[in-house]
């Protein structure tokens, strides 16, 4: 496991606890991984941003719920 993937998983666990979710989806690819969290709303955006640190967050809508996506740090 790469250091970047380990960092993604550790931050994903903290965000899972923050959202009070039972699970999340990890999408692992050789050229970059990401985690999807399915939630109805984000109540405390500043805390979510703090938990993500310097990893990129994106938000999508799907079937009446929100997907919060956390991306692995890019390797250069």
PDB file of C-alpha atoms in Angstrom:
ATOM      1  CA  UNK A   1       0.000   0.000   0.000  1.00  0.00           C
ATOM      2  CA  UNK A   2       1.368   3.369  -0.967  1.00  0.00           C
ATOM      3  CA  UNK A   3       1.698   6.210   1.501  1.00  0.00           C
ATOM      4  CA  UNK A   4      -0.871   8.256  -0.445  1.00  0.00           C
ATOM      5  CA  UNK A   5      -3.436   5.436  -0.416  1.00  0.00           C
ATOM      6  CA  UNK A   6      -2.883   4.934   3.316  1.00  0.00           C
ATOM      7  CA  UNK A   7      -3.470   8.667   3.889  1.00  0.00           C
ATOM      8  CA  UNK A   8      -6.689   8.496   1.832  1.00  0.00           C
ATOM      9  CA  UNK A   9      -8.000   5.556   3.865  1.00  0.00           C
ATOM     10  CA  UNK A  10      -7.146   7.206   7.193  1.00  0.00           C
ATOM     11  CA  UNK A  11      -8.893  10.455   6.235  1.00  0.00           C
ATOM     12  CA  UNK A  12     -11.831   8.499   4.793  1.00  0.00           C
ATOM     13  CA  UNK A  13     -12.311   6.723   8.119  1.00  0.00           C
ATOM     14  CA  UNK A  14     -12.413  10.046   9.983  1.00  0.00           C
ATOM     15  CA  UNK A  15     -14.948  11.434   7.509  1.00  0.00           C
ATOM     16  CA  UNK A  16     -17.052   8.253   7.743  1.00  0.00           C
ATOM     17  CA  UNK A  17     -17.227   8.757  11.514  1.00  0.00           C
ATOM     18  CA  UNK A  18     -18.024  12.466  11.016  1.00  0.00           C
ATOM     19  CA  UNK A  19     -20.980  11.558   8.766  1.00  0.00           C
ATOM     20  CA  UNK A  20     -22.026   8.683  11.097  1.00  0.00           C
ATOM     21  CA  UNK A  21     -21.960   6.254   8.183  1.00  0.00           C
ATOM     22  CA  UNK A  22     -21.518   2.512   8.346  1.00  0.00           C
ATOM     23  CA  UNK A  23     -19.412   2.346   5.201  1.00  0.00           C
ATOM     24  CA  UNK A  24     -17.994   4.139   2.190  1.00  0.00           C
ATOM     25  CA  UNK A  25     -16.888   3.090  -1.299  1.00  0.00           C
ATOM     26  CA  UNK A  26     -13.180   2.943  -2.061  1.00  0.00           C
ATOM     27  CA  UNK A  27     -12.347   3.052  -5.781  1.00  0.00           C
ATOM     28  CA  UNK A  28      -8.724   2.002  -6.173  1.00  0.00           C
ATOM     29  CA  UNK A  29      -6.913   2.560  -9.467  1.00  0.00           C
ATOM     30  CA  UNK A  30      -3.232   2.567 -10.340  1.00  0.00           C
ATOM     31  CA  UNK A  31      -3.402   6.182 -11.531  1.00  0.00           C
ATOM     32  CA  UNK A  32      -5.299   7.508  -8.497  1.00  0.00           C
ATOM     33  CA  UNK A  33      -7.919   6.362  -6.027  1.00  0.00           C
ATOM     34  CA  UNK A  34     -10.928   8.018  -4.465  1.00  0.00           C
ATOM     35  CA  UNK A  35     -13.596   7.406  -1.839  1.00  0.00           C
ATOM     36  CA  UNK A  36     -17.329   8.076  -2.195  1.00  0.00           C
ATOM     37  CA  UNK A  37     -19.588   8.908   0.746  1.00  0.00           C
ATOM     38  CA  UNK A  38     -23.365   8.897   0.160  1.00  0.00           C
ATOM     39  CA  UNK A  39     -25.158  11.412   2.388  1.00  0.00           C
ATOM     40  CA  UNK A  40     -28.383  13.406   2.417  1.00  0.00           C
ATOM     41  CA  UNK A  41     -26.719  16.661   3.444  1.00  0.00           C
ATOM     42  CA  UNK A  42     -23.524  18.214   4.773  1.00  0.00           C
ATOM     43  CA  UNK A  43     -24.262  20.158   7.945  1.00  0.00           C
ATOM     44  CA  UNK A  44     -20.778  21.317   8.955  1.00  0.00           C
ATOM     45  CA  UNK A  45     -18.740  22.073   5.829  1.00  0.00           C
ATOM     46  CA  UNK A  46     -15.769  23.693   7.670  1.00  0.00           C
ATOM     47  CA  UNK A  47     -15.227  20.522   9.725  1.00  0.00           C
ATOM     48  CA  UNK A  48     -15.445  18.345   6.610  1.00  0.00           C
ATOM     49  CA  UNK A  49     -12.828  20.495   4.871  1.00  0.00           C
ATOM     50  CA  UNK A  50     -10.608  20.305   7.964  1.00  0.00           C
ATOM     51  CA  UNK A  51     -10.893  16.494   8.061  1.00  0.00           C
ATOM     52  CA  UNK A  52      -9.996  16.237   4.364  1.00  0.00           C
ATOM     53  CA  UNK A  53      -6.860  18.286   4.954  1.00  0.00           C
ATOM     54  CA  UNK A  54      -5.192  19.072   1.659  1.00  0.00           C
ATOM     55  CA  UNK A  55      -6.917  16.244  -0.215  1.00  0.00           C
ATOM     56  CA  UNK A  56      -9.385  17.288  -2.896  1.00  0.00           C
ATOM     57  CA  UNK A  57     -13.139  17.091  -2.217  1.00  0.00           C
ATOM     58  CA  UNK A  58     -15.879  17.184  -4.859  1.00  0.00           C
ATOM     59  CA  UNK A  59     -19.655  17.099  -4.495  1.00  0.00           C
ATOM     60  CA  UNK A  60     -22.175  15.438  -6.844  1.00  0.00           C
ATOM     61  CA  UNK A  61     -25.930  14.875  -6.751  1.00  0.00           C
ATOM     62  CA  UNK A  62     -27.513  11.492  -7.500  1.00  0.00           C
ATOM     63  CA  UNK A  63     -31.117  10.337  -6.977  1.00  0.00           C
ATOM     64  CA  UNK A  64     -31.925  12.759  -4.161  1.00  0.00           C
ATOM     65  CA  UNK A  65     -28.685  12.259  -2.274  1.00  0.00           C
ATOM     66  CA  UNK A  66     -25.235  13.777  -2.318  1.00  0.00           C
ATOM     67  CA  UNK A  67     -21.985  12.062  -3.161  1.00  0.00           C
ATOM     68  CA  UNK A  68     -18.987  13.516  -1.364  1.00  0.00           C
ATOM     69  CA  UNK A  69     -15.838  12.335  -3.152  1.00  0.00           C
ATOM     70  CA  UNK A  70     -12.391  12.445  -1.552  1.00  0.00           C
ATOM     71  CA  UNK A  71      -9.422  12.009  -3.887  1.00  0.00           C
ATOM     72  CA  UNK A  72      -6.017  10.489  -3.208  1.00  0.00           C
ATOM     73  CA  UNK A  73      -3.100  12.925  -3.300  1.00  0.00           C
ATOM     74  CA  UNK A  74      -1.618  13.056  -6.793  1.00  0.00           C
ATOM     75  CA  UNK A  75       1.906  11.739  -7.262  1.00  0.00           C
ATOM     76  CA  UNK A  76       4.234  13.757  -9.457  1.00  0.00           C
TER      77      UNK A  76
END
